[in-house]
PDB file of C-alpha atoms in Angstrom:
ATOM      1  CA  MET A1050       0.106   0.024   0.165  1.00  0.00           C
ATOM      2  CA  GLU A1051       1.319   3.474  -1.022  1.00  0.00           C
ATOM      3  CA  PHE A1052       1.122   6.221   1.620  1.00  0.00           C
ATOM      4  CA  GLU A1053       3.376   9.066   0.556  1.00  0.00           C
ATOM      5  CA  GLU A1054       1.607  12.310  -0.988  1.00  0.00           C
ATOM      6  CA  LYS A1055       2.912  14.004  -3.607  1.00  0.00           C
ATOM      7  CA  PRO A1056       3.050  17.899  -3.349  1.00  0.00           C
ATOM      8  CA  LEU A1057       1.879  19.928  -6.058  1.00  0.00           C
ATOM      9  CA  GLU A1058       2.587  23.305  -4.628  1.00  0.00           C
ATOM     10  CA  SER A1059       3.653  25.173  -1.571  1.00  0.00           C
ATOM     11  CA  LYS A1060       3.115  28.671  -0.092  1.00  0.00           C
ATOM     12  CA  THR A1061       4.326  30.039   3.303  1.00  0.00           C
ATOM     13  CA  VAL A1062       1.361  32.007   4.476  1.00  0.00           C
ATOM     14  CA  PHE A1063       2.915  33.200   7.557  1.00  0.00           C
ATOM     15  CA  HIS A1064       6.451  33.602   8.943  1.00  0.00           C
ATOM     16  CA  GLY A1065       6.993  34.196  12.482  1.00  0.00           C
ATOM     17  CA  HIS A1066       9.392  34.670  15.424  1.00  0.00           C
ATOM     18  CA  LEU A1067       8.446  31.108  16.532  1.00  0.00           C
ATOM     19  CA  ILE A1068       6.792  29.238  13.784  1.00  0.00           C
ATOM     20  CA  ASP A1069       6.227  29.229  10.090  1.00  0.00           C
ATOM     21  CA  VAL A1070       3.228  28.097   8.532  1.00  0.00           C
ATOM     22  CA  GLU A1071       2.843  26.432   4.987  1.00  0.00           C
ATOM     23  CA  VAL A1072      -0.019  25.625   2.879  1.00  0.00           C
ATOM     24  CA  GLN A1073       0.598  22.635   0.618  1.00  0.00           C
ATOM     25  CA  GLN A1074      -1.836  20.975  -2.296  1.00  0.00           C
ATOM     26  CA  VAL A1075      -0.996  17.516  -2.108  1.00  0.00           C
ATOM     27  CA  LYS A1076      -2.059  14.394  -4.127  1.00  0.00           C
ATOM     28  CA  THR A1077      -2.767  11.599  -2.266  1.00  0.00           C
ATOM     29  CA  PRO A1078      -1.890   8.102  -3.632  1.00  0.00           C
ATOM     30  CA  THR A1079      -5.188   7.468  -4.699  1.00  0.00           C
ATOM     31  CA  GLY A1080      -5.306  10.658  -6.626  1.00  0.00           C
ATOM     32  CA  ILE A1081      -7.090  13.054  -4.695  1.00  0.00           C
ATOM     33  CA  VAL A1082      -5.918  16.672  -4.470  1.00  0.00           C
ATOM     34  CA  ALA A1083      -5.815  17.823  -0.865  1.00  0.00           C
ATOM     35  CA  GLN A1084      -4.755  20.553   1.130  1.00  0.00           C
ATOM     36  CA  ARG A1085      -2.202  20.118   4.324  1.00  0.00           C
ATOM     37  CA  GLU A1086      -1.439  22.927   6.606  1.00  0.00           C
ATOM     38  CA  ILE A1087       1.979  22.486   8.151  1.00  0.00           C
ATOM     39  CA  VAL A1088       3.436  24.577  11.152  1.00  0.00           C
ATOM     40  CA  HIS A1089       7.033  24.546  11.043  1.00  0.00           C
ATOM     41  CA  HIS A1090       8.683  24.747  14.539  1.00  0.00           C
ATOM     42  CA  ALA A1091      12.389  24.816  15.574  1.00  0.00           C
ATOM     43  CA  PRO A1092      13.771  21.362  17.172  1.00  0.00           C
ATOM     44  CA  ALA A1093      13.136  21.786  20.970  1.00  0.00           C
ATOM     45  CA  ILE A1094      14.411  19.798  24.060  1.00  0.00           C
ATOM     46  CA  ALA A1095      12.436  19.349  27.408  1.00  0.00           C
ATOM     47  CA  ILE A1096      14.238  18.160  30.528  1.00  0.00           C
ATOM     48  CA  LEU A1097      12.895  15.505  33.512  1.00  0.00           C
ATOM     49  CA  ALA A1098      15.112  17.411  36.079  1.00  0.00           C
ATOM     50  CA  LEU A1099      14.980  15.322  39.542  1.00  0.00           C
ATOM     51  CA  THR A1100      16.553  16.539  42.613  1.00  0.00           C
ATOM     52  CA  ALA A1101      18.569  15.184  45.454  1.00  0.00           C
ATOM     53  CA  ASP A1102      15.362  14.344  47.364  1.00  0.00           C
ATOM     54  CA  ASN A1103      13.809  12.646  43.973  1.00  0.00           C
ATOM     55  CA  LYS A1104      11.253  15.328  43.296  1.00  0.00           C
ATOM     56  CA  MET A1105      11.096  16.588  39.711  1.00  0.00           C
ATOM     57  CA  ILE A1106      10.768  20.497  38.931  1.00  0.00           C
ATOM     58  CA  LEU A1107       7.681  22.037  36.934  1.00  0.00           C
ATOM     59  CA  GLU A1108       7.252  25.370  35.776  1.00  0.00           C
ATOM     60  CA  LYS A1109       3.869  27.220  36.045  1.00  0.00           C
ATOM     61  CA  GLN A1110       3.436  29.374  33.139  1.00  0.00           C
ATOM     62  CA  TRP A1111       0.603  31.040  30.809  1.00  0.00           C
ATOM     63  CA  ARG A1112       0.036  29.369  27.608  1.00  0.00           C
ATOM     64  CA  ALA A1113      -1.701  31.823  25.162  1.00  0.00           C
ATOM     65  CA  PRO A1114      -3.093  29.117  22.605  1.00  0.00           C
ATOM     66  CA  ILE A1115      -5.001  27.272  25.425  1.00  0.00           C
ATOM     67  CA  ALA A1116      -5.738  30.610  27.641  1.00  0.00           C
ATOM     68  CA  LYS A1117      -4.455  29.300  30.782  1.00  0.00           C
ATOM     69  CA  THR A1118      -1.435  28.381  33.140  1.00  0.00           C
ATOM     70  CA  THR A1119       0.071  25.155  32.886  1.00  0.00           C
ATOM     71  CA  LEU A1120       2.385  23.048  34.634  1.00  0.00           C
ATOM     72  CA  GLU A1121       5.308  21.707  32.438  1.00  0.00           C
ATOM     73  CA  ILE A1122       8.716  20.645  32.979  1.00  0.00           C
ATOM     74  CA  PRO A1123      11.427  22.687  31.759  1.00  0.00           C
ATOM     75  CA  ALA A1124      11.561  22.868  28.005  1.00  0.00           C
ATOM     76  CA  GLY A1125      12.787  25.331  24.972  1.00  0.00           C
ATOM     77  CA  LYS A1126      13.653  25.442  21.545  1.00  0.00           C
ATOM     78  CA  LEU A1127      17.027  25.228  19.952  1.00  0.00           C
ATOM     79  CA  ASP A1128      18.259  28.525  18.482  1.00  0.00           C
ATOM     80  CA  SER A1129      21.548  30.124  17.224  1.00  0.00           C
ATOM     81  CA  ARG A1130      23.184  29.711  20.472  1.00  0.00           C
ATOM     82  CA  ASP A1131      22.935  25.846  20.298  1.00  0.00           C
ATOM     83  CA  GLN A1132      24.344  25.527  16.869  1.00  0.00           C
ATOM     84  CA  ASP A1133      21.921  22.521  16.319  1.00  0.00           C
ATOM     85  CA  ASP A1134      23.195  21.127  19.522  1.00  0.00           C
ATOM     86  CA  ALA A1135      20.532  19.584  21.516  1.00  0.00           C
ATOM     87  CA  VAL A1136      22.614  18.893  24.656  1.00  0.00           C
ATOM     88  CA  HIS A1137      23.806  22.548  24.510  1.00  0.00           C
ATOM     89  CA  ALA A1138      20.197  23.758  24.228  1.00  0.00           C
ATOM     90  CA  ALA A1139      19.289  21.206  27.256  1.00  0.00           C
ATOM     91  CA  LYS A1140      21.997  23.030  29.547  1.00  0.00           C
ATOM     92  CA  ARG A1141      21.065  26.417  28.716  1.00  0.00           C
ATOM     93  CA  GLU A1142      17.516  25.823  29.207  1.00  0.00           C
ATOM     94  CA  LEU A1143      17.856  24.217  32.471  1.00  0.00           C
ATOM     95  CA  ASN A1144      20.277  27.375  33.299  1.00  0.00           C
ATOM     96  CA  GLU A1145      17.861  29.800  32.238  1.00  0.00           C
ATOM     97  CA  GLU A1146      14.435  28.395  33.763  1.00  0.00           C
ATOM     98  CA  THR A1147      15.451  26.774  36.939  1.00  0.00           C
ATOM     99  CA  ARG A1148      18.890  28.307  37.621  1.00  0.00           C
ATOM    100  CA  TYR A1149      20.522  24.509  38.056  1.00  0.00           C
ATOM    101  CA  GLN A1150      23.197  22.737  36.126  1.00  0.00           C
ATOM    102  CA  ALA A1151      22.799  18.901  36.051  1.00  0.00           C
ATOM    103  CA  ARG A1152      26.060  16.660  36.622  1.00  0.00           C
ATOM    104  CA  GLU A1153      24.613  14.110  34.676  1.00  0.00           C
ATOM    105  CA  LEU A1154      22.295  14.554  31.329  1.00  0.00           C
ATOM    106  CA  LYS A1155      20.891  11.400  29.652  1.00  0.00           C
ATOM    107  CA  LYS A1156      18.770  11.268  26.627  1.00  0.00           C
ATOM    108  CA  LEU A1157      15.425   9.365  27.107  1.00  0.00           C
ATOM    109  CA  SER A1158      13.915   9.899  24.074  1.00  0.00           C
ATOM    110  CA  SER A1159      13.206  11.673  20.942  1.00  0.00           C
ATOM    111  CA  PHE A1160       9.793  12.357  19.290  1.00  0.00           C
ATOM    112  CA  TYR A1161       7.462  14.521  17.262  1.00  0.00           C
ATOM    113  CA  THR A1162       5.269  16.478  19.411  1.00  0.00           C
ATOM    114  CA  SER A1163       1.868  16.986  17.011  1.00  0.00           C
ATOM    115  CA  VAL A1164       2.411  15.304  13.789  1.00  0.00           C
ATOM    116  CA  GLY A1165      -0.978  15.817  12.574  1.00  0.00           C
ATOM    117  CA  CYS A1166       0.013  19.542  11.622  1.00  0.00           C
ATOM    118  CA  MET A1167       3.659  20.447  13.298  1.00  0.00           C
ATOM    119  CA  ASP A1168       7.239  19.016  12.277  1.00  0.00           C
ATOM    120  CA  GLU A1169       8.545  20.050  16.015  1.00  0.00           C
ATOM    121  CA  TYR A1170      10.816  17.306  16.851  1.00  0.00           C
ATOM    122  CA  MET A1171      11.678  17.225  20.779  1.00  0.00           C
ATOM    123  CA  THR A1172      13.942  15.318  22.572  1.00  0.00           C
ATOM    124  CA  LEU A1173      13.781  14.622  26.359  1.00  0.00           C
ATOM    125  CA  TYR A1174      16.449  14.544  28.582  1.00  0.00           C
ATOM    126  CA  LEU A1175      16.806  13.363  32.352  1.00  0.00           C
ATOM    127  CA  ALA A1176      18.948  15.803  34.554  1.00  0.00           C
ATOM    128  CA  THR A1177      20.224  14.402  37.818  1.00  0.00           C
ATOM    129  CA  GLY A1178      22.708  15.777  40.255  1.00  0.00           C
ATOM    130  CA  LEU A1179      21.440  19.331  40.162  1.00  0.00           C
ATOM    131  CA  THR A1180      23.530  22.071  41.487  1.00  0.00           C
ATOM    132  CA  PRO A1181      22.827  26.029  41.516  1.00  0.00           C
ATOM    133  CA  VAL A1182      24.529  27.717  38.586  1.00  0.00           C
ATOM    134  CA  GLU A1183      27.292  30.133  39.109  1.00  0.00           C
ATOM    135  CA  ASN A1184      26.668  32.082  36.148  1.00  0.00           C
ATOM    136  CA  ALA A1185      22.793  32.546  35.768  1.00  0.00           C
ATOM    137  CA  LEU A1186      22.052  33.049  31.998  1.00  0.00           C
ATOM    138  CA  PRO A1187      19.284  35.893  31.210  1.00  0.00           C
ATOM    139  CA  GLN A1188      15.887  34.608  31.408  1.00  0.00           C
ATOM    140  CA  ASP A1189      13.716  35.204  28.433  1.00  0.00           C
ATOM    141  CA  ALA A1190      12.091  38.562  28.741  1.00  0.00           C
ATOM    142  CA  ASP A1191       8.503  37.418  27.802  1.00  0.00           C
ATOM    143  CA  GLU A1192       8.250  34.549  30.011  1.00  0.00           C
ATOM    144  CA  GLN A1193       7.253  34.524  33.614  1.00  0.00           C
ATOM    145  CA  LEU A1194       8.000  31.085  35.425  1.00  0.00           C
ATOM    146  CA  ALA A1195       7.102  29.796  38.951  1.00  0.00           C
ATOM    147  CA  LEU A1196       9.043  26.582  39.756  1.00  0.00           C
ATOM    148  CA  MET A1197       7.622  23.960  42.187  1.00  0.00           C
ATOM    149  CA  THR A1198       9.185  20.518  43.079  1.00  0.00           C
ATOM    150  CA  VAL A1199       6.666  17.505  43.350  1.00  0.00           C
ATOM    151  CA  SER A1200       7.175  13.825  44.236  1.00  0.00           C
ATOM    152  CA  LEU A1201       6.076  10.942  41.700  1.00  0.00           C
ATOM    153  CA  ASP A1202       3.240  10.267  43.561  1.00  0.00           C
ATOM    154  CA  GLN A1203       1.929  13.973  43.430  1.00  0.00           C
ATOM    155  CA  ALA A1204       2.698  14.150  39.882  1.00  0.00           C
ATOM    156  CA  LEU A1205       0.896  11.213  39.062  1.00  0.00           C
ATOM    157  CA  ALA A1206      -2.135  12.482  41.124  1.00  0.00           C
ATOM    158  CA  MET A1207      -1.817  15.697  39.419  1.00  0.00           C
ATOM    159  CA  ILE A1208      -2.290  14.124  36.207  1.00  0.00           C
ATOM    160  CA  GLU A1209      -5.209  12.070  37.027  1.00  0.00           C
ATOM    161  CA  ARG A1210      -6.711  15.329  38.485  1.00  0.00           C
ATOM    162  CA  GLY A1211      -6.127  17.143  35.199  1.00  0.00           C
ATOM    163  CA  GLU A1212      -3.757  19.733  36.910  1.00  0.00           C
ATOM    164  CA  ILE A1213      -0.728  18.239  34.518  1.00  0.00           C
ATOM    165  CA  GLU A1214      -2.013  18.151  31.096  1.00  0.00           C
ATOM    166  CA  ASP A1215       0.930  18.914  28.998  1.00  0.00           C
ATOM    167  CA  ALA A1216       2.038  15.950  26.661  1.00  0.00           C
ATOM    168  CA  LYS A1217       5.680  16.306  27.043  1.00  0.00           C
ATOM    169  CA  THR A1218       5.287  16.387  30.937  1.00  0.00           C
ATOM    170  CA  VAL A1219       2.837  13.633  31.295  1.00  0.00           C
ATOM    171  CA  MET A1220       5.639  11.579  29.215  1.00  0.00           C
ATOM    172  CA  ALA A1221       8.389  12.480  31.637  1.00  0.00           C
ATOM    173  CA  ILE A1222       6.171  11.696  34.358  1.00  0.00           C
ATOM    174  CA  TYR A1223       5.422   7.844  33.089  1.00  0.00           C
ATOM    175  CA  TYR A1224       8.875   7.720  32.271  1.00  0.00           C
ATOM    176  CA  TRP A1225      10.139   8.528  35.436  1.00  0.00           C
ATOM    177  CA  ARG A1226       7.268   6.048  36.996  1.00  0.00           C
ATOM    178  CA  GLY A1227       8.605   3.154  34.858  1.00  0.00           C
ATOM    179  CA  MET A1228      12.448   4.095  36.092  1.00  0.00           C
ATOM    180  CA  GLN A1229      11.159   3.420  39.870  1.00  0.00           C
ATOM    181  CA  ASN A1230       9.270   0.411  39.027  1.00  0.00           C
ATOM    182  CA  ASN A1231      12.568  -1.265  37.092  1.00  0.00           C
ATOM    183  CA  GLY A1232      14.854   0.497  39.809  1.00  0.00           C
TER     184      GLY A1232
END
């Protein structure tokens, strides 16, 4: 069975600071002409940061697309400072957002965040051996973050109650639970 669609024409309809939006006309394998709307996003990283007392760091922040505050793990996009190096981006974001550095940073997984409409590719890291940074990097001027730490049981209960709804964060918590079970 053939799955690949053939692009017939493409037009960037929006170019922004964070995303570009492309509209494609494609021909499906069955010959149907269809429109695809694609959001292009820089590669990104996310960090399951565990403290010495085995709690995870969460950030509370406002998210305009859903018009509410969320609880999320530290994360961010790769930018020019990172030179396509996801590890560098993870270290930078951990410093900027939490003011910690990790003795150990381990890649857990890479994944597409929303394949139905976006090409964002994210790499999830586990950060352990956290110590305060000596040289704090400037935080993004347009971000307001409040940090908190929670245990695994608290995090799982927060998912159950709908307090944590962010996919990368839910994935990280379930990975953490798996680490405990296989421990």
